[in-house]
XYZ file of C-alpha atoms in Angstrom:
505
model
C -32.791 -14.918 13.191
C -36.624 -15.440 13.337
C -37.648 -12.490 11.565
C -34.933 -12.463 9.199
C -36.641 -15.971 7.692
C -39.638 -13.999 7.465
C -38.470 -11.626 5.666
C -36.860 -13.810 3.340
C -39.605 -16.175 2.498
C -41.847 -13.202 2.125
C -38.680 -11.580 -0.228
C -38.951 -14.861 -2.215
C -42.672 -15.009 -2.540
C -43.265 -11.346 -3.546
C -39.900 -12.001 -6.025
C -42.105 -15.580 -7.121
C -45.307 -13.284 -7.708
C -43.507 -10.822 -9.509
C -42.018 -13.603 -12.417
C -45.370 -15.056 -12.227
C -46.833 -11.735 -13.434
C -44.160 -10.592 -15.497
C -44.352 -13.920 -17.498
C -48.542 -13.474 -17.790
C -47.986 -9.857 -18.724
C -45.666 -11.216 -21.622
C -47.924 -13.857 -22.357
C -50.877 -11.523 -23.036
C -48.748 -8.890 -24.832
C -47.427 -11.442 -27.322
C -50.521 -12.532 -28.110
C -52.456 -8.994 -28.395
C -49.785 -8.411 -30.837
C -49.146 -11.457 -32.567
C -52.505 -13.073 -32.745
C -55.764 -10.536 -31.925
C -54.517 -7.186 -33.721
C -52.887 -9.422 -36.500
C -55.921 -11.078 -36.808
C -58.268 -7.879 -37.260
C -56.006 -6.217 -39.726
C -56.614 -9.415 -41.786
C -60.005 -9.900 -41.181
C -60.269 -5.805 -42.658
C -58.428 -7.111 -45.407
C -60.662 -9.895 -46.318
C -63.679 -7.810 -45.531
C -61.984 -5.442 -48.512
C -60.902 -8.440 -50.728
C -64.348 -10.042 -50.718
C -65.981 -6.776 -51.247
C -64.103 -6.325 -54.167
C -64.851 -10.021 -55.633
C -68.838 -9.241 -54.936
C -68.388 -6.094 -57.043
C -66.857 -7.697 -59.585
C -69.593 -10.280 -59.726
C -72.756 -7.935 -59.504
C -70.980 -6.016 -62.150
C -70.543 -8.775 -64.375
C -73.820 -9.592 -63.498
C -75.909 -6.361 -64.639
C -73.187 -5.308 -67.262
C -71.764 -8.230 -69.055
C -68.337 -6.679 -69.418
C -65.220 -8.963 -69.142
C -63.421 -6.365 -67.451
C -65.252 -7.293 -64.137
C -64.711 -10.986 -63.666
C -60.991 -10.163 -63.540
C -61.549 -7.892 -60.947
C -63.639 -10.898 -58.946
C -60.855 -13.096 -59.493
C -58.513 -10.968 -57.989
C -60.353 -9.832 -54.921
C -61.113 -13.589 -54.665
C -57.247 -14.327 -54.616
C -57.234 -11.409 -51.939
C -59.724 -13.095 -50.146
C -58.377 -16.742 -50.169
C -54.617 -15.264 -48.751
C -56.107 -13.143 -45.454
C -58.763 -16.209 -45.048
C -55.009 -18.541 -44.994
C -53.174 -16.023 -42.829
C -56.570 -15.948 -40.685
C -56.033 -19.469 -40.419
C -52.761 -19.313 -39.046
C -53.542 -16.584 -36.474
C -56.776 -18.090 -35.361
C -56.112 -21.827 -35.772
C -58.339 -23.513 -38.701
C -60.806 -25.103 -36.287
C -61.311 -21.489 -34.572
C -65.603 -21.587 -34.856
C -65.882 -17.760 -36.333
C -63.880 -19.134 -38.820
C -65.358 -22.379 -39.726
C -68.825 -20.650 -40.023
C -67.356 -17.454 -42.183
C -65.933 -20.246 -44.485
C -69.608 -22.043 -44.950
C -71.134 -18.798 -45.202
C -68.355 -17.503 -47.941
C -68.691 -20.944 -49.831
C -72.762 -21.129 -49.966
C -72.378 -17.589 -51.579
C -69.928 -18.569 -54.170
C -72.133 -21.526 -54.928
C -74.929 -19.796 -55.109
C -74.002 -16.776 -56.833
C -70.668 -16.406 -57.548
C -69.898 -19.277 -59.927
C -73.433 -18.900 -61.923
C -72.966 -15.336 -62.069
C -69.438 -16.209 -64.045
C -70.303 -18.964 -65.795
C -73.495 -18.071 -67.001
C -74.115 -17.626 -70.828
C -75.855 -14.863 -73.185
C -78.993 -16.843 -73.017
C -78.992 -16.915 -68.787
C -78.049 -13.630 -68.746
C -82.032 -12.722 -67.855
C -82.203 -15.088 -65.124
C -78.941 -13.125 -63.804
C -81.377 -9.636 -64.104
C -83.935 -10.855 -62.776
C -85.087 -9.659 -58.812
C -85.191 -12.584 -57.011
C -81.415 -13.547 -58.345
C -80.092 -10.022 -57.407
C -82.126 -10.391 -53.428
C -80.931 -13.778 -53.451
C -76.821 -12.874 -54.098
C -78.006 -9.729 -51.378
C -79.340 -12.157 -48.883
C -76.130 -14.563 -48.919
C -73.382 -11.338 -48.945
C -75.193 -9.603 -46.238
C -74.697 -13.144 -44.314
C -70.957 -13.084 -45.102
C -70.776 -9.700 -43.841
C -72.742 -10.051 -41.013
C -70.329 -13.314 -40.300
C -67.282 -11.169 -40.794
C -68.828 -8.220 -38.213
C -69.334 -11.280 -35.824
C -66.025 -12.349 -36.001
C -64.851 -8.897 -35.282
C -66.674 -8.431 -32.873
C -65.641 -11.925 -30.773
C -62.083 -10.227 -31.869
C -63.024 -6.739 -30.451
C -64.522 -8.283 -27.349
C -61.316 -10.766 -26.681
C -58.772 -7.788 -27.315
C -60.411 -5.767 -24.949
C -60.489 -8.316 -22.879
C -57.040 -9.510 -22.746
C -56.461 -5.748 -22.267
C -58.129 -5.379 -18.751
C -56.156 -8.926 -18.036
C -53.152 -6.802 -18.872
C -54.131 -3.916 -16.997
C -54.604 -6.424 -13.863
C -51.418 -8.014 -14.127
C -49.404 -4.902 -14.192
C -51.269 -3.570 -11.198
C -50.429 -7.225 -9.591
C -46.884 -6.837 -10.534
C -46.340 -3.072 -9.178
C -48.100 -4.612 -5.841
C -45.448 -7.000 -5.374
C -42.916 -4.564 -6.301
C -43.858 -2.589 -3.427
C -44.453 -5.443 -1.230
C -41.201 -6.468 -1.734
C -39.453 -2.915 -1.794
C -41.397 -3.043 2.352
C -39.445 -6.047 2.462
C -36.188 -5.008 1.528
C -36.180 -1.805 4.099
C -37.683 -4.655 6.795
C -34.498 -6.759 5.984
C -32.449 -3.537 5.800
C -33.728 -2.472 9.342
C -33.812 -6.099 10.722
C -29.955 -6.681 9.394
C -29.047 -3.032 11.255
C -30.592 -4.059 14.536
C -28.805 -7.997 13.973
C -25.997 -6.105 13.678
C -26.187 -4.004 16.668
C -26.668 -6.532 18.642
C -24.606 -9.372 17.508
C -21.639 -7.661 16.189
C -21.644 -3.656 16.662
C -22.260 -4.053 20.347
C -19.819 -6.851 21.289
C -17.604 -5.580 19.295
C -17.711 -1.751 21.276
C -17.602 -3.645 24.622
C -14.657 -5.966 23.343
C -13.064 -2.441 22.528
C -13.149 -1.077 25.510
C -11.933 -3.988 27.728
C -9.384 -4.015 24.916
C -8.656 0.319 25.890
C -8.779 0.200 29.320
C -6.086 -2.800 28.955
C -3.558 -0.569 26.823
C -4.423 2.250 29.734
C -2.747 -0.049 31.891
C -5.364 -1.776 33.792
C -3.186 -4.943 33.064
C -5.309 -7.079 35.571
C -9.170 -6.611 33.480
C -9.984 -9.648 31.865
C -11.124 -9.285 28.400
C -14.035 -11.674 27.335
C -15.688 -11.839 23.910
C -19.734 -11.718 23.356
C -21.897 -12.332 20.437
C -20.935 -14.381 17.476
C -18.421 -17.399 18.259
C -15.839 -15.471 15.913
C -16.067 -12.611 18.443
C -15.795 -14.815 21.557
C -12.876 -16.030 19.886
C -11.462 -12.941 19.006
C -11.971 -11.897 23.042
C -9.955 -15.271 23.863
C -7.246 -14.270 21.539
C -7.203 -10.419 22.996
C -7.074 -12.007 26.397
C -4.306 -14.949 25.682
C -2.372 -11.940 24.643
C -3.511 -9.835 27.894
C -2.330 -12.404 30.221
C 1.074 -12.908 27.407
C 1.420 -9.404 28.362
C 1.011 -9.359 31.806
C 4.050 -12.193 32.122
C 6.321 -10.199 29.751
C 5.643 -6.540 32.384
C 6.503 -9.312 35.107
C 9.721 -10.325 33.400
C 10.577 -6.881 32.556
C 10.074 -5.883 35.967
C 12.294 -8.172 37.051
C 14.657 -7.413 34.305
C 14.204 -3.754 34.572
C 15.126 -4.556 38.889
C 18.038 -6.793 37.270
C 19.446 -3.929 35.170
C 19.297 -0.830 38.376
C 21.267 -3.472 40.520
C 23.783 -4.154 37.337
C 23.794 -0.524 36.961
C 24.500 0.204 40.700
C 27.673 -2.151 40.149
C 28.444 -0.261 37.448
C 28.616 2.765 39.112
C 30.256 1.392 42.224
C 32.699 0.406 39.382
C 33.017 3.179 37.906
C 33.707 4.838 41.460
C 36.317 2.190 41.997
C 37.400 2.828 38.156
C 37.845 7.197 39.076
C 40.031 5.601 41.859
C 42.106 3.499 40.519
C 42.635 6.305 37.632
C 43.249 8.712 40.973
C 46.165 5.817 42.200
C 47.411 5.840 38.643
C 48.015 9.133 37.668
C 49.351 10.039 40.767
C 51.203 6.999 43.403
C 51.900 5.168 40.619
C 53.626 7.916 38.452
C 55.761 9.405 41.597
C 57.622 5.872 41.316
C 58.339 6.331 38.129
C 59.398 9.613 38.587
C 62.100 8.598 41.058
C 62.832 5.651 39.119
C 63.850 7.756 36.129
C 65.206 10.579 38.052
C 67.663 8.592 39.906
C 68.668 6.362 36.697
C 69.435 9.799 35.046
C 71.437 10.785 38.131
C 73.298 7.928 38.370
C 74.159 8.538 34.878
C 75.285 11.877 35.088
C 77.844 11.175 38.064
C 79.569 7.740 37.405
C 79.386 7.577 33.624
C 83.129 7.586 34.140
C 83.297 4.613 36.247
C 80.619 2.617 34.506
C 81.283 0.591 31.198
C 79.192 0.743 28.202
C 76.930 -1.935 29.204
C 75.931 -0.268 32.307
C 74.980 2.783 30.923
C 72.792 1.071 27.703
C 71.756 -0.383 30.544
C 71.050 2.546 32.471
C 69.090 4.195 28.988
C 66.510 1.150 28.729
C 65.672 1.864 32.598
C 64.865 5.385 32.215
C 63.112 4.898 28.684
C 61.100 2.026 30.014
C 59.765 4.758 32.494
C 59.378 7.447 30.002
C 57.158 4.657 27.977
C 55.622 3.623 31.377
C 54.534 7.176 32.056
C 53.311 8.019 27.971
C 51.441 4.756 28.749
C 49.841 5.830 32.065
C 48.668 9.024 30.964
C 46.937 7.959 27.204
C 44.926 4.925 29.368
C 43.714 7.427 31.546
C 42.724 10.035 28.754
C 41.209 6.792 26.851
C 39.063 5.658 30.131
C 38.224 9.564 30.934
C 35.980 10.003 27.448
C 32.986 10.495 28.191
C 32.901 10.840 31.793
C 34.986 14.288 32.169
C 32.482 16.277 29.900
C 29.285 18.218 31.239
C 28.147 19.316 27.810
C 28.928 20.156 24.168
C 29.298 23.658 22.586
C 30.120 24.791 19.206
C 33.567 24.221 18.198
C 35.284 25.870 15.118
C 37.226 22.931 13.756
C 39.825 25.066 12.364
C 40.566 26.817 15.937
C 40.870 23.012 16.952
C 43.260 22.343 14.105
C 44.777 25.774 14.369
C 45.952 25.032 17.915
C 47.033 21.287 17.359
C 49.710 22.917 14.345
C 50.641 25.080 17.296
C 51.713 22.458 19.680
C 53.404 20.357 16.625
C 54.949 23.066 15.019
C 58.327 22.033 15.940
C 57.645 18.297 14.742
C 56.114 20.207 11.148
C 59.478 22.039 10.831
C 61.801 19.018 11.845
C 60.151 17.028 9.740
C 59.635 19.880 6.698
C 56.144 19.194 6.432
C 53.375 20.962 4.398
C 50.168 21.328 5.848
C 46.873 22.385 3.652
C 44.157 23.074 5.819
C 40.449 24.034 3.677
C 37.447 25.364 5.250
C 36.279 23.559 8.361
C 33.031 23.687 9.951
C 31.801 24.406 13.407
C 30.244 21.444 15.432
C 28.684 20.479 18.735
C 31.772 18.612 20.785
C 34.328 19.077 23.351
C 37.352 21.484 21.984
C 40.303 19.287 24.477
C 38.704 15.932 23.044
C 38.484 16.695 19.183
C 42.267 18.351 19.676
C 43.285 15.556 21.171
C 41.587 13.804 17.590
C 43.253 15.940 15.184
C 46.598 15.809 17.024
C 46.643 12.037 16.973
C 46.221 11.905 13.133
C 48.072 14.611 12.325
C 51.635 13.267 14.497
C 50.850 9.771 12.738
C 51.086 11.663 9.521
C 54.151 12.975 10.335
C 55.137 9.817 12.358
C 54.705 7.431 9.257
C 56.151 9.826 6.659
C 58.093 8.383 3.802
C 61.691 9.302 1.903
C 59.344 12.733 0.434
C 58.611 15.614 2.723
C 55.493 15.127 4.273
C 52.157 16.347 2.575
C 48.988 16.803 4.799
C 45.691 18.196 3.563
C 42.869 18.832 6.212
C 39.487 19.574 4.020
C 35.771 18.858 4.606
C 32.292 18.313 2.691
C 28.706 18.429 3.621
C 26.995 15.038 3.489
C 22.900 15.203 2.834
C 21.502 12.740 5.040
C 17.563 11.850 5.701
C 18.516 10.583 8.939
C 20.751 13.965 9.875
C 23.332 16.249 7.692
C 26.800 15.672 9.033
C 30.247 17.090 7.991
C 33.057 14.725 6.490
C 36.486 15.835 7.506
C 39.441 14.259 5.795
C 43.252 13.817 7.033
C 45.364 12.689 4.227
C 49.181 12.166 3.864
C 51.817 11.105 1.631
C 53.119 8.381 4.117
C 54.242 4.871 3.650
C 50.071 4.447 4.378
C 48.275 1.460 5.696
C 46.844 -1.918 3.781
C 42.995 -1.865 3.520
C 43.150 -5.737 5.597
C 44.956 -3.905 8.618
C 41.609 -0.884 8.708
C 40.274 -2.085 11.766
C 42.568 -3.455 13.326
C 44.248 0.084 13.699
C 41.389 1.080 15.894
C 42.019 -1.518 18.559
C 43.776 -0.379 21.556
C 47.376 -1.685 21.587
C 47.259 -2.647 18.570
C 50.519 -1.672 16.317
C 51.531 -2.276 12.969
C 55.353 -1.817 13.730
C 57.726 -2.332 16.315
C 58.498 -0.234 18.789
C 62.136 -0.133 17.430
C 60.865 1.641 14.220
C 58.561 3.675 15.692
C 57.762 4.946 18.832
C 54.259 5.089 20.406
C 51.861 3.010 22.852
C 49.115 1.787 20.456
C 46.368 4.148 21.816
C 46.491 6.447 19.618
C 43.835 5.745 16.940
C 41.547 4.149 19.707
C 40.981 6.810 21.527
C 40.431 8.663 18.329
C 37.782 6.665 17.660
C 36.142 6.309 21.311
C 36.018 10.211 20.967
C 34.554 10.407 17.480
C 31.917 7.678 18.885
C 31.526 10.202 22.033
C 30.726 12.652 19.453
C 27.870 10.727 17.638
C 30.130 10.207 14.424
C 32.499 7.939 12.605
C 35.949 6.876 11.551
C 37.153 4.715 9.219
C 40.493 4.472 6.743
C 39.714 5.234 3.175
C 40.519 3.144 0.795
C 42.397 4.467 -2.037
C 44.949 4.085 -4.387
C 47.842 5.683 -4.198
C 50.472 6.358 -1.296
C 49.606 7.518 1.833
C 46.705 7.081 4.284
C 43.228 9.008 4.077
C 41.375 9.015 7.466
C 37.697 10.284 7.470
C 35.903 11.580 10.678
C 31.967 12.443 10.226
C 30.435 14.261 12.791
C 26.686 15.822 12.895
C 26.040 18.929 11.669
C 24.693 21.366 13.578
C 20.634 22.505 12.665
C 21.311 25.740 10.610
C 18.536 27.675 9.067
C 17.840 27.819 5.297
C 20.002 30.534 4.406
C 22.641 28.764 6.220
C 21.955 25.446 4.367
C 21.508 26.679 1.245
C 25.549 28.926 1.067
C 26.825 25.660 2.455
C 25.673 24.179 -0.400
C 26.587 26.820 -2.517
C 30.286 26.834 -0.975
């Protein structure tokens, strides 16, 4: 920090030195050209103008013609206007001056105003030798005054020219000097910077790096300026923030294999329980309906009406029991009874659900308009088990008209991923938009099981497999009778050719 005061006081004494000679370099310009080479062009002109009045005068003089003291008073005129603007280059008190003016005014005296005012009879005096030496004498003194004056002018011009000369040497001196001192503040700043900042900051950087490697335990300190040793506190207040978040993720991380061991010692017990279900729990039922439907079979006769209504809700109540049993287990089996998805032609899948409902389709004398379905990553038994669900609700919750079921699809652009829309839409007695998620709950029905039949798992484990499947279902809302569902499922990565007829189609 030293040097770089040094450098600066030497900056602003070379930049001091430099207006100091700048302003003298101005100051003698100015007054080379506003007061010295001014003052000789005058000086040449009053040289002319009182050459021109003494020529007027001598001619006068000799000749006697009136033409010449017209041309004296006109040089004198000349004369008295550059000895004024002399004046106000020089100052009036300037000494050339002063003595010029004595010298000019003992020659007008002396010659000038007898020469013009002389009459016919003086005339000879005028002639005469000694007058003409005598007007000779005091014009060679003006002259020689005026080459004095020029040459104190000639001398101070030249002078002021060297001073010039010196100054602008002076000033390019301190130019350089402080051009040395610039690239010595330049280089001085550099190495500051090095050291203070560029350095500490590299070392701060690297503590910082091998940190973020995952050398969680190096402490990270700050050098140089105080703004870097705070910046090092901050880096390590966030090092140590760090460190206690990996310590509470660790534990959280340990939390989350135990909860996930539960969870598959659950699951294990879940498989079981699905094992008891499907099989000890359904062989009661079995018998249970078997023997309700025997009993009805041989002593109908004997029994009265209400024994054998009675008799039908026992073995329906185990029909239901059994539907019931077997759609929990297919809902708690997504997802767990798949290795891995293939391509699946949707309109196989649909194909082969129309084949297992064809009987339902003719009872119920049902059209069914099936467009151009895609193919898609999935599980072929799962999205059956979809299309078959939304398809027997269509036919399920027809109204007074025959049923009316289209099954068609579109391509929806995505940033995020292209995926197929498939639509299942009836002319049914349809579904208000409030009830649209509610449908999608397990056990959740609209009706009674008096006007329709069912166990309310329908539509969940629709959805649960459409989740499974990384897409969506929802209920359109539309006008209009009927119900629109809408599945979207990810389309598979085609090339461009591929891309580019599915948009065409």
């Amino acid at each position: 920090m030293g040097l770089l005061a040094v450098v600066a006081v030497l900056l602003a004494g070379t930049l001091a030195a430099q207006l100091l000679l700048q302003d003298r370099q101005r100051d003698l310009r100015n007054d080379l050209l506003d007061r010295i080479d001014p003052a000789l062009t005058t000086l040449g002109d009053l040289r002319a103008a009182l050459v021109d009045q003494e020529t007027g005068v001598r001619g006068y003089a000799l000749t006697g013609d009136p033409r010449f003291p017209r041309s004296a008073a006109a040089g004198r005129q000349a004369a008295a206007d550059a000895r004024a603007h002399l004046g106000e280059l020089l100052g009036e008190s300037a000494p050339d001056l002063v003595a010029l003016d004595g010298l000019v005014a003992r020659w007008e005296d002396e010659v000038v105003r007898p020469s013009l005012s002389a009459s016919r009879d003086e005339r000879d005096v005028l002639l005469s030798e000694s007058f003409q030496a005598a007007g000779r004498q005091r014009f060679d003194a003006v002259r020689a005054g005026i080459a004095d004056m020029d040459d104190d002018l000639t001398a101070e011009r030249a002078e002021e020219v060297d001073d010039l000369d010196v100054a602008a040497r002076r000033a390019t001196g301190a130019m350089a000097l402080q051009a040395a001192g610039l690239a010595l503040s330049g280089l001085v700043i550099v190495v500051a910077l090095n050291r203070v900042v560029v350095d500490p900051i590299r070392g701060l950087g690297r503590a910082a790096r091998r940190v973020a490697s995952g050398d969680l335990g190096h402490e990270v300190e700050g050098h140089g300026s105080p703004e870097l040793v705070d910046l090092g506190t901050d880096v390590e207040a966030m090092r140590r923030r760090i460190l206690e978040e990996v310590d509470q993720l660790n534990a959280a991380s340990a939390d989350l294999f135990r909860q996930a061991d539960d969870l598959a010692r659950s699951n294990a017990d879940l498989e079981q329980f699905a094992y008891v279900a499907s099989h000890d729990l359904q062989e009661p039922l079995r018998k249970v309906s078997s023997f309700c439907q025997l009993l009805e079979r041989r002593y109908a006769a004997q029994l009265d009406e209400r024994a054998n209504e009675y008799i039908h809700y026992a073995v329906d109540g185990a029909k239901r029991m059994q539907d019931l049993i077997n759609d929990l287990l297919s809902f708690s089996r997504v997802g767990r009874t798949t290795e891995g998805f293939e391509p699946v032609d949707l309109a196989a899948v649909v194909a082969d659900v129309l084949d297992v409902l064809a009987p339902a389709v003719e009872e119920a004398g049902a059209t069914v308009q099936v467009g151009d379905l895609p193919v898609v990553d999935g599980d072929h038994r799962l999205l059956a088990a979809t299309f078959q669900n939304l398809i027997a609700n269509a036919l399920k919750f027809r109204g007074e008209d025959p049923p009316r079921i289209d099954v068609a699809t579109s391509l929806r652009r995505d940033p995020a991923g292209d995926e197929w829309v498939v639509s299942v839409s009836d002319n049914g007695i349809g579904i208000e938009p409030q009830y649209a998620d509610q449908i999608f709950v397990i056990f959740k029905r609209l009706h009674s099981k008096t006007e329709y039949d069912g166990t309310g798992i329908g539509l969940a484990l629709a959805k649960k497999i459409v989740e499974f499947h990384g897409g969506r279902i929802w209920l359109d809302d539309h006008p209009g009778p009927g119900a629109t569902f809408r599945l979207a499922l990810p389309a598979r990565p085609t090339t461009t050719e591929e891309r580019a007829n599915a948009d065409a189609g």
